[in-house]
Short mmCIF file of C-alpha atoms in Angstrom, two decimals:
data_model
loop_
_atom_site.label_atom_id
_atom_site.label_comp_id
_atom_site.label_asym_id
_atom_site.label_seq_id
_atom_site.Cartn_x
_atom_site.Cartn_y
_atom_site.Cartn_z
CA UNK A 1 31.22 -36.94 -6.59
CA UNK A 2 28.07 -34.78 -6.99
CA UNK A 3 28.85 -31.20 -8.01
CA UNK A 4 28.48 -28.91 -5.03
CA UNK A 5 30.44 -25.88 -3.92
CA UNK A 6 32.74 -28.00 -1.79
CA UNK A 7 33.73 -30.07 -4.81
CA UNK A 8 34.96 -26.98 -6.68
CA UNK A 9 37.56 -26.14 -4.03
CA UNK A 10 41.15 -27.17 -4.88
CA UNK A 11 41.97 -30.69 -3.64
CA UNK A 12 44.43 -29.95 -0.84
CA UNK A 13 42.36 -27.06 0.57
CA UNK A 14 39.21 -29.19 0.28
CA UNK A 15 40.79 -32.06 2.19
CA UNK A 16 41.87 -29.82 5.08
CA UNK A 17 38.49 -28.09 5.06
CA UNK A 18 36.67 -31.42 5.25
CA UNK A 19 38.86 -32.54 8.14
CA UNK A 20 37.79 -29.47 10.13
CA UNK A 21 34.14 -30.28 9.41
CA UNK A 22 34.74 -33.86 10.53
CA UNK A 23 36.10 -32.43 13.80
CA UNK A 24 32.63 -30.92 14.31
CA UNK A 25 30.99 -34.31 13.85
CA UNK A 26 30.00 -33.91 10.20
CA UNK A 27 29.79 -37.22 8.32
CA UNK A 28 32.54 -37.32 5.65
CA UNK A 29 30.35 -39.53 3.46
CA UNK A 30 27.67 -36.82 3.26
CA UNK A 31 29.95 -34.02 2.11
CA UNK A 32 29.14 -34.58 -1.56
CA UNK A 33 25.55 -33.46 -0.90
CA UNK A 34 24.22 -29.89 -1.33
CA UNK A 35 25.44 -28.08 1.80
CA UNK A 36 22.67 -25.96 3.33
CA UNK A 37 23.35 -23.11 5.74
CA UNK A 38 20.82 -23.00 8.57
CA UNK A 39 21.04 -19.40 9.79
CA UNK A 40 19.28 -19.34 13.15
CA UNK A 41 18.55 -16.41 15.46
CA UNK A 42 17.68 -18.46 18.54
CA UNK A 43 18.32 -17.09 22.02
CA UNK A 44 16.81 -17.28 25.51
CA UNK A 45 15.76 -13.61 25.64
CA UNK A 46 13.33 -13.07 22.78
CA UNK A 47 9.90 -14.79 22.96
CA UNK A 48 9.68 -14.94 19.17
CA UNK A 49 13.00 -16.78 19.02
CA UNK A 50 13.22 -18.94 22.13
CA UNK A 51 11.76 -21.94 20.27
CA UNK A 52 13.74 -21.68 17.04
CA UNK A 53 16.13 -24.49 18.01
CA UNK A 54 13.22 -26.92 17.82
CA UNK A 55 12.18 -25.54 14.44
CA UNK A 56 15.77 -25.74 13.22
CA UNK A 57 15.91 -29.42 14.16
CA UNK A 58 12.91 -30.10 11.95
CA UNK A 59 14.39 -28.01 9.11
CA UNK A 60 17.59 -30.05 9.31
CA UNK A 61 15.60 -33.30 9.25
CA UNK A 62 13.91 -32.12 6.06
CA UNK A 63 17.25 -31.19 4.48
CA UNK A 64 18.75 -34.59 5.34
CA UNK A 65 15.71 -36.48 4.07
CA UNK A 66 15.92 -34.60 0.77
CA UNK A 67 19.58 -35.48 0.32
CA UNK A 68 21.22 -32.30 1.61
CA UNK A 69 23.70 -31.62 4.40
CA UNK A 70 22.51 -28.97 6.92
CA UNK A 71 25.04 -26.96 8.94
CA UNK A 72 23.65 -24.54 11.51
CA UNK A 73 25.03 -21.27 12.85
CA UNK A 74 23.54 -18.46 14.89
CA UNK A 75 23.15 -14.70 14.82
CA UNK A 76 21.73 -12.07 17.18
CA UNK A 77 18.13 -11.07 17.87
CA UNK A 78 16.92 -8.03 19.83
CA UNK A 79 13.51 -8.07 21.54
CA UNK A 80 11.85 -4.70 20.99
CA UNK A 81 9.51 -5.37 23.90
CA UNK A 82 12.46 -5.60 26.29
CA UNK A 83 14.53 -2.86 24.61
CA UNK A 84 11.50 -0.53 24.74
CA UNK A 85 11.47 2.67 26.78
CA UNK A 86 15.21 3.02 27.47
CA UNK A 87 18.47 3.57 25.57
CA UNK A 88 18.63 -0.07 24.54
CA UNK A 89 16.12 0.82 21.82
CA UNK A 90 18.88 2.74 20.01
CA UNK A 91 20.37 -0.64 19.11
CA UNK A 92 17.23 -2.21 17.67
CA UNK A 93 17.18 -0.81 14.13
CA UNK A 94 20.98 -0.97 13.74
CA UNK A 95 20.79 -4.65 14.67
CA UNK A 96 19.12 -5.25 11.29
CA UNK A 97 22.42 -4.55 9.56
CA UNK A 98 24.32 -6.68 12.09
CA UNK A 99 22.04 -9.64 11.31
CA UNK A 100 22.54 -9.26 7.55
CA UNK A 101 26.29 -8.71 7.91
CA UNK A 102 26.80 -11.66 10.25
CA UNK A 103 24.95 -14.07 7.95
CA UNK A 104 26.96 -12.78 4.99
CA UNK A 105 30.17 -13.24 7.01
CA UNK A 106 29.40 -16.83 8.01
CA UNK A 107 28.36 -17.86 4.49
CA UNK A 108 31.09 -16.10 2.51
CA UNK A 109 33.91 -16.69 4.99
CA UNK A 110 33.44 -20.46 4.84
CA UNK A 111 32.63 -20.63 1.14
CA UNK A 112 31.00 -24.07 1.27
CA UNK A 113 27.24 -23.42 1.09
CA UNK A 114 24.95 -24.23 -1.82
CA UNK A 115 21.71 -22.99 -0.27
CA UNK A 116 20.34 -21.43 2.89
CA UNK A 117 17.40 -21.47 5.28
CA UNK A 118 17.01 -18.50 7.63
CA UNK A 119 14.97 -18.78 10.84
CA UNK A 120 13.57 -15.69 12.52
CA UNK A 121 10.43 -14.12 13.87
CA UNK A 122 10.72 -10.58 15.19
CA UNK A 123 10.96 -6.97 14.15
CA UNK A 124 14.45 -6.31 12.75
CA UNK A 125 15.56 -9.91 12.44
CA UNK A 126 13.14 -10.98 9.70
CA UNK A 127 14.15 -8.06 7.44
CA UNK A 128 17.83 -8.55 8.32
CA UNK A 129 17.58 -12.20 7.27
CA UNK A 130 15.76 -11.26 4.05
CA UNK A 131 18.45 -8.68 3.31
CA UNK A 132 21.04 -11.44 3.72
CA UNK A 133 19.22 -13.78 1.33
CA UNK A 134 19.01 -11.04 -1.30
CA UNK A 135 22.66 -10.02 -0.82
CA UNK A 136 24.06 -13.56 -0.97
CA UNK A 137 21.63 -14.75 -3.66
CA UNK A 138 21.97 -18.44 -2.79
CA UNK A 139 18.85 -20.57 -3.22
CA UNK A 140 17.14 -19.62 0.05
CA UNK A 141 13.97 -19.98 2.05
CA UNK A 142 12.61 -18.20 5.14
CA UNK A 143 11.25 -20.21 8.08
CA UNK A 144 9.17 -18.06 10.42
CA UNK A 145 8.73 -18.43 14.17
CA UNK A 146 4.96 -17.93 14.05
CA UNK A 147 2.70 -16.43 16.70
CA UNK A 148 2.07 -17.04 20.38
CA UNK A 149 -1.60 -17.70 21.27
CA UNK A 150 -3.44 -14.94 23.09
CA UNK A 151 -5.77 -15.96 25.92
CA UNK A 152 -7.29 -12.50 26.34
CA UNK A 153 -8.33 -9.90 23.81
CA UNK A 154 -6.11 -6.95 22.87
CA UNK A 155 -8.44 -4.49 24.59
CA UNK A 156 -7.99 -6.32 27.91
CA UNK A 157 -4.21 -5.99 27.66
CA UNK A 158 -4.48 -2.28 26.80
CA UNK A 159 -6.91 -1.67 29.68
CA UNK A 160 -4.45 -3.25 32.12
CA UNK A 161 -1.62 -1.02 30.89
CA UNK A 162 -3.73 2.10 31.30
CA UNK A 163 -4.73 0.99 34.82
CA UNK A 164 -1.06 0.61 35.71
CA UNK A 165 -0.24 4.07 34.34
CA UNK A 166 -3.17 5.47 36.39
CA UNK A 167 -1.90 3.78 39.57
CA UNK A 168 -4.83 1.36 39.71
CA UNK A 169 -2.77 -1.81 39.13
CA UNK A 170 0.58 -2.84 40.61
CA UNK A 171 3.54 -4.39 38.81
CA UNK A 172 2.61 -8.00 39.62
CA UNK A 173 -0.96 -7.34 38.51
CA UNK A 174 0.20 -5.98 35.14
CA UNK A 175 2.61 -8.89 34.68
CA UNK A 176 -0.16 -11.40 35.42
CA UNK A 177 -2.52 -9.86 32.85
CA UNK A 178 0.23 -9.46 30.25
CA UNK A 179 1.20 -13.14 30.61
CA UNK A 180 -2.30 -13.99 29.39
CA UNK A 181 -1.69 -11.91 26.26
CA UNK A 182 1.94 -12.99 25.85
CA UNK A 183 1.80 -16.52 27.29
CA UNK A 184 4.52 -18.45 25.46
CA UNK A 185 6.99 -18.68 22.60
CA UNK A 186 6.21 -16.94 19.32
CA UNK A 187 5.81 -13.41 18.03
CA UNK A 188 3.56 -11.13 20.09
CA UNK A 189 0.03 -11.65 18.73
CA UNK A 190 -0.78 -8.14 17.50
CA UNK A 191 -0.01 -6.93 13.98
CA UNK A 192 3.18 -5.15 14.96
CA UNK A 193 6.40 -5.16 12.98
CA UNK A 194 7.13 -8.81 13.83
CA UNK A 195 3.90 -10.18 12.38
CA UNK A 196 3.89 -7.64 9.58
CA UNK A 197 7.31 -8.79 8.41
CA UNK A 198 6.43 -12.46 8.89
CA UNK A 199 3.43 -11.91 6.64
CA UNK A 200 5.42 -9.93 4.08
CA UNK A 201 8.02 -12.72 3.86
CA UNK A 202 5.25 -14.92 2.52
CA UNK A 203 3.78 -12.15 0.37
CA UNK A 204 7.20 -11.64 -1.24
CA UNK A 205 7.29 -15.34 -2.09
CA UNK A 206 10.21 -16.17 0.24
CA UNK A 207 8.30 -18.33 2.77
CA UNK A 208 6.03 -21.33 2.33
CA UNK A 209 2.27 -20.69 2.03
CA UNK A 210 0.36 -20.33 5.32
CA UNK A 211 3.59 -20.21 7.37
CA UNK A 212 3.37 -16.50 8.36
CA UNK A 213 1.17 -16.78 11.42
CA UNK A 214 1.10 -20.45 12.38
CA UNK A 215 0.92 -20.98 16.13
CA UNK A 216 4.42 -21.40 17.50
CA UNK A 217 5.44 -25.03 18.07
CA UNK A 218 2.15 -26.41 16.75
CA UNK A 219 2.39 -29.63 14.78
CA UNK A 220 1.38 -27.63 11.74
CA UNK A 221 4.38 -25.33 12.19
CA UNK A 222 6.86 -28.12 12.89
CA UNK A 223 5.69 -29.97 9.78
CA UNK A 224 6.02 -26.77 7.75
CA UNK A 225 9.60 -26.30 8.99
CA UNK A 226 10.46 -29.83 7.88
CA UNK A 227 8.86 -29.18 4.51
CA UNK A 228 10.99 -26.04 4.19
CA UNK A 229 14.11 -28.14 4.74
CA UNK A 230 13.10 -30.46 1.92
CA UNK A 231 12.16 -27.57 -0.35
CA UNK A 232 15.45 -25.69 -0.04
CA UNK A 233 17.23 -28.74 -1.51
CA UNK A 234 14.80 -28.57 -4.43
CA UNK A 235 15.62 -24.87 -4.85
CA UNK A 236 19.31 -25.76 -5.04
CA UNK A 237 18.68 -28.52 -7.59
CA UNK A 238 16.60 -26.15 -9.75
CA UNK A 239 18.91 -23.16 -9.11
CA UNK A 240 16.01 -20.92 -8.00
CA UNK A 241 17.53 -17.90 -6.27
CA UNK A 242 16.17 -14.83 -4.45
CA UNK A 243 16.97 -12.78 -7.57
CA UNK A 244 14.38 -14.88 -9.41
CA UNK A 245 11.76 -14.00 -6.78
CA UNK A 246 12.57 -10.56 -5.34
CA UNK A 247 11.61 -8.36 -8.29
CA UNK A 248 9.83 -5.00 -8.36
CA UNK A 249 6.50 -6.79 -8.90
CA UNK A 250 7.08 -8.84 -5.73
CA UNK A 251 7.72 -5.69 -3.72
CA UNK A 252 4.62 -4.01 -5.16
CA UNK A 253 2.66 -7.09 -4.06
CA UNK A 254 4.15 -6.84 -0.57
CA UNK A 255 3.28 -3.14 -0.31
CA UNK A 256 -0.29 -3.90 -1.39
CA UNK A 257 -0.60 -6.60 1.28
CA UNK A 258 0.94 -4.28 3.89
CA UNK A 259 -1.64 -1.60 3.12
CA UNK A 260 -4.56 -4.01 2.90
CA UNK A 261 -3.90 -5.31 6.42
CA UNK A 262 -2.84 -2.00 8.00
CA UNK A 263 0.58 -3.38 8.89
CA UNK A 264 3.44 -1.72 10.73
CA UNK A 265 4.94 1.56 9.55
CA UNK A 266 8.36 -0.01 10.11
CA UNK A 267 7.77 -2.04 6.95
CA UNK A 268 8.32 1.23 5.08
CA UNK A 269 11.90 1.09 6.39
CA UNK A 270 12.41 -2.62 5.83
CA UNK A 271 10.94 -3.25 2.38
CA UNK A 272 13.15 -0.55 0.77
CA UNK A 273 16.19 -1.99 2.59
CA UNK A 274 15.46 -5.53 1.35
CA UNK A 275 14.76 -4.17 -2.14
CA UNK A 276 18.06 -2.27 -2.10
CA UNK A 277 19.93 -5.54 -1.48
CA UNK A 278 18.01 -7.07 -4.39
CA UNK A 279 18.91 -4.17 -6.69
CA UNK A 280 15.36 -2.80 -6.74
CA UNK A 281 14.51 0.88 -6.11
CA UNK A 282 11.50 1.32 -3.80
CA UNK A 283 10.80 5.03 -3.17
CA UNK A 284 8.60 6.09 -0.28
CA UNK A 285 6.15 7.77 -2.67
CA UNK A 286 5.33 4.34 -4.11
CA UNK A 287 3.78 3.35 -0.77
CA UNK A 288 1.41 6.31 -0.93
CA UNK A 289 0.63 5.79 -4.60
CA UNK A 290 -0.44 2.19 -3.93
CA UNK A 291 -2.26 3.20 -0.73
CA UNK A 292 -4.64 5.39 -2.74
CA UNK A 293 -5.88 2.41 -4.77
CA UNK A 294 -5.55 -0.62 -2.46
CA UNK A 295 -8.32 -0.83 0.17
CA UNK A 296 -7.87 -1.70 3.83
CA UNK A 297 -9.65 -5.05 4.26
CA UNK A 298 -8.11 -6.96 7.21
CA UNK A 299 -8.70 -5.40 10.60
CA UNK A 300 -6.71 -6.82 13.52
CA UNK A 301 -5.11 -5.04 16.43
CA UNK A 302 -3.90 -2.28 16.58
CA UNK A 303 -6.49 -1.42 13.93
CA UNK A 304 -9.18 -2.75 16.25
CA UNK A 305 -9.24 -4.08 19.81
CA UNK A 306 -10.89 -7.45 19.21
CA UNK A 307 -8.75 -9.54 16.87
CA UNK A 308 -5.11 -10.61 16.55
CA UNK A 309 -3.00 -12.31 13.91
CA UNK A 310 -4.15 -15.63 15.38
CA UNK A 311 -7.60 -14.68 14.10
CA UNK A 312 -6.12 -13.62 10.76
CA UNK A 313 -4.56 -17.08 10.41
CA UNK A 314 -7.86 -18.69 11.41
CA UNK A 315 -9.57 -16.64 8.67
CA UNK A 316 -7.37 -18.24 6.02
CA UNK A 317 -3.97 -16.66 6.57
CA UNK A 318 -1.87 -14.88 3.98
CA UNK A 319 -3.09 -17.00 1.03
CA UNK A 320 -6.71 -16.04 1.74
CA UNK A 321 -5.78 -12.36 2.15
CA UNK A 322 -3.83 -12.40 -1.12
CA UNK A 323 -6.63 -14.20 -2.93
CA UNK A 324 -9.13 -11.55 -1.81
CA UNK A 325 -6.64 -8.91 -2.93
CA UNK A 326 -5.66 -10.68 -6.15
CA UNK A 327 -7.13 -7.96 -8.38
CA UNK A 328 -4.37 -5.67 -7.07
CA UNK A 329 -1.52 -8.20 -7.26
CA UNK A 330 0.77 -9.70 -9.86
CA UNK A 331 0.01 -13.39 -9.41
CA UNK A 332 2.59 -14.70 -11.84
CA UNK A 333 5.58 -14.10 -9.58
CA UNK A 334 7.75 -17.13 -8.84
CA UNK A 335 7.98 -18.20 -5.17
CA UNK A 336 10.10 -20.58 -3.08
CA UNK A 337 7.60 -23.35 -3.74
CA UNK A 338 8.83 -23.33 -7.34
CA UNK A 339 5.30 -22.27 -8.25
CA UNK A 340 3.69 -18.89 -8.81
CA UNK A 341 1.58 -17.00 -6.31
CA UNK A 342 -1.42 -17.83 -8.48
CA UNK A 343 -0.75 -21.54 -8.00
CA UNK A 344 0.00 -21.15 -4.28
CA UNK A 345 -3.31 -19.41 -3.49
CA UNK A 346 -5.54 -21.34 -5.90
CA UNK A 347 -7.26 -23.32 -3.14
CA UNK A 348 -7.24 -20.55 -0.51
CA UNK A 349 -10.54 -19.50 1.02
CA UNK A 350 -11.61 -16.67 3.31
CA UNK A 351 -13.11 -18.37 6.36
CA UNK A 352 -14.19 -15.34 8.41
CA UNK A 353 -15.52 -12.15 6.84
CA UNK A 354 -15.30 -10.32 10.17
CA UNK A 355 -11.53 -10.55 9.78
CA UNK A 356 -10.93 -10.39 6.00
CA UNK A 357 -13.57 -8.16 4.46
CA UNK A 358 -14.72 -8.43 0.84
CA UNK A 359 -12.84 -6.18 -1.57
CA UNK A 360 -16.14 -4.54 -2.53
CA UNK A 361 -17.01 -3.60 1.06
CA UNK A 362 -13.68 -2.82 2.70
CA UNK A 363 -13.07 -1.30 6.10
CA UNK A 364 -11.67 1.72 4.23
CA UNK A 365 -11.25 2.40 0.53
CA UNK A 366 -7.63 3.45 1.06
CA UNK A 367 -4.72 1.44 2.46
CA UNK A 368 -3.60 1.53 6.07
CA UNK A 369 -0.57 3.81 5.66
CA UNK A 370 -0.27 7.37 4.36
CA UNK A 371 2.83 9.37 3.41
CA UNK A 372 2.56 13.00 4.54
CA UNK A 373 4.61 15.86 3.08
CA UNK A 374 4.91 19.58 3.71
CA UNK A 375 7.35 22.10 5.11
CA UNK A 376 7.78 19.92 8.21
CA UNK A 377 8.68 16.83 6.19
CA UNK A 378 10.00 17.66 2.73
CA UNK A 379 11.03 14.05 2.04
CA UNK A 380 8.01 12.56 3.79
CA UNK A 381 6.62 11.27 7.08
CA UNK A 382 4.44 8.27 7.86
CA UNK A 383 1.17 7.73 9.68
CA UNK A 384 -0.96 4.61 10.13
CA UNK A 385 -4.25 6.05 8.91
CA UNK A 386 -6.09 2.78 9.55
CA UNK A 387 -5.63 3.37 13.30
CA UNK A 388 -6.92 6.97 13.40
CA UNK A 389 -10.50 7.95 14.25
CA UNK A 390 -12.11 9.83 11.37
CA UNK A 391 -12.46 13.00 13.46
CA UNK A 392 -8.68 13.16 14.01
CA UNK A 393 -7.67 12.91 10.34
CA UNK A 394 -7.37 16.69 10.41
CA UNK A 395 -5.52 18.20 13.34
CA UNK A 396 -4.24 21.62 14.31
CA UNK A 397 -2.52 22.52 17.55
CA UNK A 398 0.36 24.36 19.22
CA UNK A 399 3.73 22.63 19.26
CA UNK A 400 5.45 21.58 22.45
CA UNK A 401 9.00 20.58 21.53
CA UNK A 402 11.43 18.05 23.04
CA UNK A 403 14.93 17.11 21.91
CA UNK A 404 14.68 13.52 23.14
CA UNK A 405 12.26 10.87 24.32
CA UNK A 406 13.56 11.30 27.87
CA UNK A 407 12.80 15.04 27.83
CA UNK A 408 9.26 14.26 26.76
CA UNK A 409 8.70 11.57 29.41
CA UNK A 410 9.97 13.90 32.13
CA UNK A 411 7.59 16.63 30.94
CA UNK A 412 4.72 14.15 30.87
CA UNK A 413 5.37 13.16 34.47
CA UNK A 414 5.40 16.85 35.39
CA UNK A 415 1.95 17.24 33.73
CA UNK A 416 3.20 19.68 31.09
CA UNK A 417 1.44 17.93 28.19
CA UNK A 418 -2.08 19.22 27.60
CA UNK A 419 -5.07 18.28 25.47
CA UNK A 420 -4.66 19.64 21.94
CA UNK A 421 -0.85 19.77 21.96
CA UNK A 422 1.22 18.82 18.93
CA UNK A 423 4.05 17.01 20.69
CA UNK A 424 7.33 17.16 18.74
CA UNK A 425 10.11 14.73 19.71
CA UNK A 426 13.22 15.21 17.59
CA UNK A 427 16.86 14.07 17.35
CA UNK A 428 15.62 10.48 17.47
CA UNK A 429 16.25 9.66 13.79
CA UNK A 430 18.83 7.20 12.38
CA UNK A 431 21.66 9.74 12.62
CA UNK A 432 20.41 11.84 15.51
CA UNK A 433 19.42 9.13 17.98
CA UNK A 434 21.64 7.64 16.90
CA UNK A 435 19.79 4.47 16.03
CA UNK A 436 16.19 5.69 15.53
CA UNK A 437 14.43 4.64 18.70
CA UNK A 438 10.90 3.32 18.60
CA UNK A 439 8.72 5.66 20.66
CA UNK A 440 5.94 3.23 21.51
CA UNK A 441 5.99 4.12 25.21
CA UNK A 442 5.32 7.74 24.26
CA UNK A 443 2.22 6.78 22.29
CA UNK A 444 1.03 4.62 25.18
CA UNK A 445 1.20 7.41 27.77
CA UNK A 446 -0.46 9.87 25.37
CA UNK A 447 -3.42 7.51 24.93
CA UNK A 448 -5.19 9.18 27.87
CA UNK A 449 -5.77 12.30 25.73
CA UNK A 450 -8.67 12.55 23.31
CA UNK A 451 -7.08 15.05 20.91
CA UNK A 452 -3.30 15.12 20.67
CA UNK A 453 -0.65 14.57 18.00
CA UNK A 454 2.86 13.18 18.18
CA UNK A 455 5.34 14.17 15.47
CA UNK A 456 8.85 12.70 15.49
CA UNK A 457 11.86 11.81 13.37
CA UNK A 458 11.93 8.61 15.41
CA UNK A 459 9.75 5.65 14.62
CA UNK A 460 6.82 3.71 16.08
CA UNK A 461 5.89 0.21 17.05
CA UNK A 462 3.38 -1.54 14.86
CA UNK A 463 1.07 -1.34 17.88
CA UNK A 464 0.89 2.45 17.78
CA UNK A 465 -2.35 4.24 16.97
CA UNK A 466 -3.84 7.74 16.93
CA UNK A 467 -2.22 10.81 15.36
CA UNK A 468 1.26 9.34 15.64
CA UNK A 469 3.41 10.73 12.83
CA UNK A 470 6.94 9.41 12.59
CA UNK A 471 9.90 8.85 10.29
CA UNK A 472 9.96 12.62 9.55
CA UNK A 473 12.58 13.23 6.88
CA UNK A 474 14.96 14.99 6.71
CA UNK A 475 15.55 14.36 10.42
CA UNK A 476 16.64 17.03 12.90
CA UNK A 477 20.26 15.84 12.89
CA UNK A 478 20.37 16.52 9.14
CA UNK A 479 19.01 20.05 9.72
CA UNK A 480 15.54 19.11 8.55
CA UNK A 481 12.83 21.66 9.34
CA UNK A 482 11.72 19.62 12.35
CA UNK A 483 14.88 21.02 14.00
CA UNK A 484 13.46 24.54 13.55
CA UNK A 485 10.08 24.07 15.25
CA UNK A 486 9.58 26.11 18.42
CA UNK A 487 7.07 25.88 21.25
CA UNK A 488 3.80 27.49 20.25
CA UNK A 489 4.19 27.10 16.47
CA UNK A 490 0.92 25.90 14.97
CA UNK A 491 1.23 22.46 13.41
CA UNK A 492 -1.40 21.26 10.96
CA UNK A 493 -2.04 17.70 9.83
CA UNK A 494 -4.42 16.66 7.06
CA UNK A 495 -4.24 12.94 6.43
CA UNK A 496 -6.70 13.06 3.53
CA UNK A 497 -4.63 15.73 1.76
CA UNK A 498 -1.39 14.05 2.91
CA UNK A 499 0.02 17.25 4.43
CA UNK A 500 2.17 18.00 7.49
CA UNK A 501 3.11 21.64 8.01
CA UNK A 502 4.03 24.23 10.61
CA UNK A 503 2.76 27.77 10.21
CA UNK A 504 5.95 29.76 10.03
CA UNK A 505 6.92 32.09 7.18
CA UNK A 506 9.81 31.26 4.86
CA UNK A 507 11.60 34.35 6.14
CA UNK A 508 11.31 33.15 9.74
CA UNK A 509 12.44 29.65 8.75
CA UNK A 510 15.54 31.16 7.13
CA UNK A 511 16.31 33.23 10.24
CA UNK A 512 15.95 30.19 12.48
CA UNK A 513 18.18 28.15 10.18
CA UNK A 514 20.96 30.77 10.43
CA UNK A 515 20.92 30.42 14.22
CA UNK A 516 20.50 26.62 14.28
CA UNK A 517 22.98 24.65 16.35
CA UNK A 518 22.53 20.94 15.80
CA UNK A 519 22.56 18.62 18.81
CA UNK A 520 25.05 15.78 18.67
CA UNK A 521 24.73 13.10 21.31
CA UNK A 522 27.43 11.00 22.86
CA UNK A 523 27.21 7.43 21.62
CA UNK A 524 29.10 4.15 21.55
CA UNK A 525 31.53 3.37 18.73
CA UNK A 526 28.96 1.07 17.15
CA UNK A 527 26.20 3.70 17.20
CA UNK A 528 28.60 6.37 15.89
CA UNK A 529 29.45 4.07 13.00
CA UNK A 530 25.75 3.49 12.35
CA UNK A 531 25.04 7.23 12.45
CA UNK A 532 27.81 8.03 9.99
CA UNK A 533 26.75 5.37 7.48
CA UNK A 534 22.95 5.40 7.69
CA UNK A 535 20.69 7.11 5.18
CA UNK A 536 17.43 8.92 5.84
CA UNK A 537 14.32 7.08 7.02
CA UNK A 538 12.69 8.06 3.72
CA UNK A 539 15.08 5.68 1.91
CA UNK A 540 14.82 2.85 4.45
CA UNK A 541 17.71 3.90 6.73
CA UNK A 542 19.94 1.82 4.47
CA UNK A 543 23.70 1.90 4.74
CA UNK A 544 25.28 4.35 2.28
CA UNK A 545 28.99 3.49 2.36
#
């Protein structure tokens, strides 16, 4: 019998185990093959995942054709678009840990797997799956759900949303327009967290070349899924594991790609969390260090209103972007192809210079993300500088303070927010939320103002733009200085100097701290557990038990 993990189990236990598998319809005569876990996150709720059963079928065909035995199981997936704007968003970031834990549980509890393919598409699920691959360290490969086609431009979708908020478009009208932007299965087409993390899976070397942004359910994508099934068997045969791929150089490459394309700020939570599982330290300051040298060269929405990730794929996809960026990358990193990045991108070509700009004439000479520090964020805060007009890179204004997203939205409806305000929304961090809600709806309603800032210990969607500063650390629930800000305090932002401060003397800060009474919200058992075990956003909101 071929050596696989099943064959190492003691004879009596192995016989009973095999009988249970036979009860599920598994062919006894194929149990001497490499057994491949197919960890799927399919469900009928999430557009980026609704088609993953079809992809999984092609993955399994590839595994079988290559001489392996695929066994599929499922895990959860939360749609941030549906969880947005209400308390359901508190569960989104914590779901990342649930995904990683559930995959670990299924693989280690059964103890029969030699390799693994993980299928996912959206915001927290892709990083959760990558965390699982790093933690389990079985030969593994990521299959991505790809992108839905967009039939209208991003600016048309944004215009419809603003018309609805202004009372110029009814619910059915907004739904009809949005269906043209989000028409079918696949990740939403903008460069939000979903498409950022799909792209970074490939940049890390954990997904096959060109697979980041393939159109969902295209023949190209289905063929790629089948190829992934064949390749994971090769990874098992050659004993190539995530630990051979996920090294500090791989993460530096991924950060460089993130900054070059102006990807989602949430990646600054997820890359450190994946790195932590791989035994790699990835401090927040490293993102800013790399941002000062890596230029911003790939402009798609939300960094402009014309192009989406479908256009980025048309321009040559991740291999073309990495080839243009190759001067800033380590190209000798091993990938799941069994080849190096250098070999994977050798034939890549930039096909549209409107999308991927030459390195010599970038959109901006700095990367898309900046880390801000100051007395309002001693451990750091994040802003997507690629989505800020030049005239707003310095900002000063009076604070108007809210202790929750709901408080802010109520004040907005009562017309209390004015031009020039520095809106502070606190107690929305990992511990304080609990769960660290994404405040995308807040950025959307503030879009009507020309000069306004939003500062929060919560986080943002990859679609957010403007002076939206999030991930403030330490958060309010940990008695960070954001908990001490009062209405009327002057807040100053200087993106170029990387500063975020409020103009209050040290003596006054000390007096306020003596009187500070932290707010603790009621929460479910699950969210209380998350709050008690989660670290700061500045370290990726990783679990610290």
